[in-house]
Amino acid sequence: QAKAAGRNTLRFFDPKIQDAVDAHAALEVELRNAVEQEDFVLYYQAQVDGNSTITGVEVLVRWKHAQRGIVAPYEFIALAEETGLILPLGNWVLDNACRQLTSWAVQPGLAALTISVNVSAFQFQRPDFVDQVLAILASTGANPALLKLEITESLLLKDVEDIILKMTVLQAQGVRFSLDDFGTGYSSLSYLKRLPLDQLKIDRSFVRDVLTDPNDASIVRTILALGYSLGLTVIAEGVETQAQRDFLAVLDCHDYQGYLFSKPVRLAEFEYLVSGLREAA
Ligand code: C2E
Ligand code: MG
Ligand code: MG
Ligand code: MG
């Protein structure tokens, strides 16, 4: 069979594997079209401080699929990275986030919010990454000081000097950096000291059982002490209950993100949330 199929397509004897390969290829075609058509939407998830005041927001991309409805990132980000589509998609996300910053800049109550944008290692490692970010900041007129780029420890497996250089150039323009999913990767403490970071983001997996698992509580306490001693802010992700939030506060964590405060929501709902909290205050 493998030979008989001829052409350049891979053929497998196991029909199950063949189906999976076909589905993967079909999904890639669909994703490519979606990137061309810009069939995506940003969801906004609040970040709050110790007074439950919304201080910022993380934007999370969703695929607006004609048949399947709203598709979550875990279904397409990896494929976007494999295929290089993460580059145009990442620019689309960044461009839209920066346009949002500019439109909020003239709205009381929204003007001071930071926007956090997830940047994949594939994007960051591109030689033109810094130029792309600066071009988007210039064309949108967004305040760089309100833009926070979320990077992950996987980025640090490659050329760290290059990463530090890029971060330093962007930081000089005011852009800030958060180390996402912190504690799940491989970052060495010596790198951590050298990276021009603004924030550590405690991974959701440590927050989940922080009340019941003493090891998780120890890890959270350690990340907080580490972050503060390096002069960084530390935010906990995945905070779902008031009990988790209160315990995190006892551990000296003062910035939170999670379903307790808000799920990721559409723009109008997020703006409503901000104004609602403002009136309640
Ligand atoms: P992340 O950056 O760590 O984002 C946090 C994820 O946790 C989001 O999932 C969010 O919806 C979810 N989450 C937030 N609070 C809670 C909570 O209290 N409980 C639970 N169970 N989950 C919570 P989402 O939106 O599905 O995104 C998943 C991942 O996809 C993100 O993880 C990020 O790595 C990636 N991603 C999302 N948008 C983008 C993007 O624009 N570019 C890139 N490169 N990656 C993105
Ligand atoms: Mg993130
Ligand atoms: Mg995260
Ligand atoms: Mg995480």
XYZ file of C-alpha atoms and ligand atoms in Angstrom:
330
model
C 0.000 0.000 0.000
C 2.702 2.395 1.031
C 4.218 2.182 -2.420
C 1.048 1.742 -4.423
C -0.272 5.086 -3.298
C 2.533 6.742 -5.231
C 2.760 10.509 -5.290
C 4.061 12.359 -2.289
C 1.423 11.415 0.214
C 2.275 9.138 3.101
C 0.238 5.925 3.188
C -0.121 3.708 6.213
C -1.279 0.101 6.557
C -3.193 0.827 9.723
C -6.391 2.650 8.728
C -6.544 4.251 12.184
C -3.151 5.866 11.674
C -4.191 6.841 8.153
C -7.325 8.517 9.522
C -5.285 10.421 12.063
C -2.835 11.587 9.389
C -5.696 12.676 7.131
C -7.417 14.520 9.971
C -4.187 16.285 10.860
C -3.641 17.352 7.249
C -7.244 18.541 6.945
C -6.926 20.524 10.155
C -3.778 22.169 8.857
C -5.563 23.290 5.688
C -8.435 24.637 7.776
C -6.096 26.452 10.131
C -4.191 27.996 7.228
C -7.453 29.326 5.808
C -8.531 30.571 9.222
C -5.298 32.538 9.605
C -5.803 34.067 6.157
C -9.418 34.959 6.946
C -8.573 36.061 10.498
C -11.246 33.740 11.921
C -10.119 34.279 15.501
C -11.351 36.157 18.496
C -9.666 37.300 21.682
C -11.058 36.424 25.085
C -10.160 38.582 28.070
C -9.411 37.269 31.548
C -9.140 39.700 34.457
C -6.094 39.942 36.692
C -6.793 41.377 40.130
C -4.832 42.712 43.067
C -5.334 42.122 46.793
C -8.338 44.476 46.842
C -9.956 42.538 43.977
C -9.380 45.582 41.756
C -8.826 44.613 38.130
C -5.339 45.828 37.224
C -4.825 44.000 33.971
C -6.068 41.372 31.602
C -4.659 38.381 29.748
C -5.820 37.911 26.184
C -6.423 34.321 25.126
C -7.051 33.460 21.500
C -9.965 31.328 20.256
C -10.657 29.985 16.769
C -14.078 30.960 15.412
C -14.796 27.790 13.459
C -17.758 27.733 11.071
C -18.823 24.197 12.018
C -17.270 23.594 15.398
C -17.970 26.945 17.002
C -15.399 28.437 19.370
C -12.277 26.238 19.440
C -9.889 26.367 22.425
C -6.154 26.962 22.004
C -5.060 23.475 23.073
C -6.692 22.196 19.870
C -4.643 24.366 17.505
C -1.693 26.218 19.090
C 0.640 23.196 18.832
C -0.320 22.731 15.177
C 0.155 26.442 14.551
C 3.649 26.131 16.013
C 4.512 23.029 13.941
C 3.397 24.700 10.732
C 4.771 28.178 11.316
C 1.231 29.574 11.299
C 1.905 30.803 14.836
C 3.853 33.694 13.273
C 0.950 35.361 11.424
C -1.463 34.260 14.169
C 0.788 35.657 16.897
C 1.064 38.950 15.054
C -2.709 39.074 14.695
C -3.109 38.566 18.451
C -0.491 41.195 19.278
C -1.936 43.691 16.807
C -5.451 43.288 18.207
C -4.253 43.491 21.813
C -2.338 46.696 21.049
C -5.325 48.213 19.254
C -7.376 47.435 22.341
C -4.828 49.233 24.520
C -5.108 52.292 22.291
C -8.885 52.305 22.380
C -8.906 51.924 26.193
C -6.367 54.748 26.563
C -9.148 57.336 26.268
C -11.639 55.508 28.483
C -11.597 56.229 32.205
C -11.374 53.053 34.249
C -9.831 51.132 31.373
C -6.884 53.387 30.529
C -4.536 52.002 33.186
C -5.094 48.308 32.479
C -2.150 46.236 31.320
C -2.654 43.641 28.595
C -0.748 40.365 28.805
C -0.144 38.557 25.534
C 1.140 34.984 25.245
C 4.144 34.715 22.985
C 5.271 31.300 21.818
C 8.982 30.442 21.785
C 8.768 30.047 17.994
C 7.772 33.685 17.658
C 10.335 34.980 20.098
C 13.189 33.068 18.468
C 12.604 34.676 15.077
C 15.334 37.195 14.214
C 12.708 39.829 13.344
C 10.623 39.388 16.511
C 11.687 42.660 18.134
C 11.119 44.622 14.915
C 7.661 43.105 14.562
C 6.640 44.078 18.081
C 8.009 47.596 17.667
C 6.227 47.938 14.311
C 2.916 46.874 15.863
C 3.389 49.256 18.793
C 4.125 52.099 16.348
C 1.249 51.374 13.976
C -1.317 50.951 16.755
C -0.029 53.792 18.925
C -0.279 51.555 22.013
C 1.562 52.508 25.198
C 4.406 49.954 25.447
C 4.393 50.260 29.243
C 0.955 48.631 29.332
C 2.011 45.667 27.228
C 3.175 42.546 29.038
C 4.551 39.641 27.040
C 4.095 36.214 28.605
C 6.957 33.897 27.788
C 7.580 30.379 29.053
C 10.619 28.644 30.415
C 10.837 26.517 27.226
C 12.174 29.650 25.546
C 15.259 29.439 27.747
C 16.339 26.089 26.308
C 17.702 27.826 23.236
C 20.122 30.739 22.859
C 19.663 32.560 26.158
C 21.976 35.443 25.244
C 19.797 36.185 22.226
C 16.651 36.059 24.372
C 18.124 38.443 26.936
C 19.202 40.848 24.199
C 15.728 40.889 22.639
C 14.046 41.335 26.002
C 16.408 44.170 26.879
C 15.653 46.056 23.656
C 11.904 45.736 24.202
C 12.195 46.567 27.896
C 14.007 49.774 26.978
C 10.818 50.762 25.132
C 8.767 50.021 28.248
C 7.489 46.537 27.397
C 7.248 44.181 30.366
C 7.735 40.434 30.636
C 6.014 37.749 32.653
C 7.330 34.187 32.987
C 4.206 32.055 32.476
C 3.511 28.614 33.978
C 6.444 29.182 36.280
C 7.739 26.118 38.078
C 6.835 23.599 35.379
C 9.870 24.179 33.148
C 13.595 24.143 33.340
C 14.750 27.658 34.099
C 17.914 27.794 36.119
C 18.224 30.347 38.847
C 21.213 31.972 37.161
C 19.125 32.727 34.053
C 16.295 33.996 36.158
C 18.593 36.541 37.717
C 19.725 37.807 34.311
C 16.397 38.019 32.505
C 14.796 41.468 32.490
C 11.526 40.117 33.878
C 8.735 42.015 35.585
C 6.646 39.114 36.817
C 6.523 35.415 37.663
C 3.263 33.610 37.067
C 2.749 30.656 39.404
C 1.476 27.720 37.397
C -2.101 26.595 37.942
C -0.935 23.089 38.868
C 0.543 24.386 42.138
C -2.499 26.499 42.950
C -4.992 23.674 42.448
C -4.093 21.701 45.569
C -2.372 24.432 47.536
C -4.804 23.952 50.429
C -4.399 20.206 50.729
C -0.909 19.410 49.483
C 1.854 20.768 51.739
C 4.373 20.307 48.916
C 2.385 22.609 46.649
C 2.121 25.155 49.451
C 5.906 24.977 49.907
C 6.502 25.452 46.187
C 4.163 28.446 46.072
C 5.857 29.968 49.122
C 9.266 29.431 47.518
C 8.258 30.969 44.173
C 6.888 34.023 45.985
C 10.069 34.469 48.043
C 12.214 33.979 44.955
C 10.213 36.435 42.864
C 10.100 39.131 45.530
C 13.795 38.800 46.294
C 14.488 39.404 42.587
C 12.256 42.485 42.692
C 9.478 40.940 40.610
C 5.732 40.831 41.031
C 4.201 37.371 41.363
C 0.727 36.428 40.147
C -1.062 33.138 40.791
C -3.023 31.638 37.896
C -5.966 29.262 38.128
C -7.434 30.634 41.368
C -10.883 29.062 41.538
C -12.040 29.341 45.153
C -12.115 31.966 47.860
C -10.276 29.556 50.153
C -7.414 29.264 47.668
C -7.299 33.031 47.296
C -7.242 33.596 51.061
C -4.533 31.010 51.605
C -2.447 32.541 48.795
C -2.792 35.901 50.545
C -1.513 34.331 53.763
C 1.467 33.029 51.773
C 2.033 36.671 50.701
C 0.667 36.465 47.148
C -1.207 39.615 46.167
C -2.043 39.212 42.492
C -4.467 36.656 41.163
C -6.085 35.374 38.015
C -8.692 32.646 37.784
C -12.309 31.613 37.509
C -12.995 32.962 41.030
C -12.729 36.457 39.593
C -13.708 35.817 35.983
C -13.407 33.245 33.245
C -11.941 34.466 29.956
C -14.827 36.416 28.367
C -15.575 38.441 25.254
C -14.564 42.096 25.137
C -17.988 43.587 25.915
C -18.415 41.335 28.914
C -14.947 42.171 30.203
C -15.574 45.909 29.893
C -18.896 45.442 31.667
C -17.117 43.559 34.437
C -14.625 46.390 34.891
C -17.297 49.078 34.980
C -19.498 46.987 37.283
C -16.710 46.534 39.791
C -15.910 50.230 39.547
C -19.467 51.183 40.435
C -19.619 48.656 43.260
C -16.417 50.057 44.770
P -1.891 30.098 29.699
O -1.230 31.264 29.049
O -1.235 29.501 30.885
O -3.360 30.590 30.000
C -4.089 30.181 31.123
C -5.110 29.126 30.760
O -5.752 28.716 31.956
C -6.214 29.626 29.853
O -6.638 28.536 29.042
C -7.316 30.000 30.827
O -8.606 29.973 30.261
C -7.151 28.918 31.845
N -7.624 29.332 33.163
C -7.614 30.570 33.697
N -8.109 30.581 34.947
C -8.436 29.301 35.237
C -9.012 28.663 36.396
O -9.307 29.284 37.409
N -9.199 27.320 36.323
C -8.883 26.597 35.199
N -9.113 25.280 35.216
N -8.339 27.164 34.096
C -8.133 28.507 34.109
P -6.856 28.709 27.469
O -7.503 30.016 27.164
O -7.506 27.455 26.995
O -5.370 28.785 26.926
C -4.525 27.683 27.053
C -3.129 28.010 26.633
O -3.056 28.305 25.243
C -2.550 29.248 27.328
O -2.094 28.910 28.606
C -1.439 29.613 26.374
O -0.304 28.828 26.621
C -2.009 29.217 25.031
N -2.515 30.416 24.350
C -3.693 31.046 24.478
N -3.745 32.138 23.685
C -2.552 32.211 23.052
C -1.967 33.124 22.104
O -2.563 34.137 21.687
N -0.707 32.831 21.653
C -0.016 31.745 22.097
N 1.220 31.549 21.625
N -0.523 30.886 22.992
C -1.775 31.102 23.468
Mg -0.477 32.952 29.701
Mg -0.177 30.255 32.361
Mg -0.427 27.277 33.279
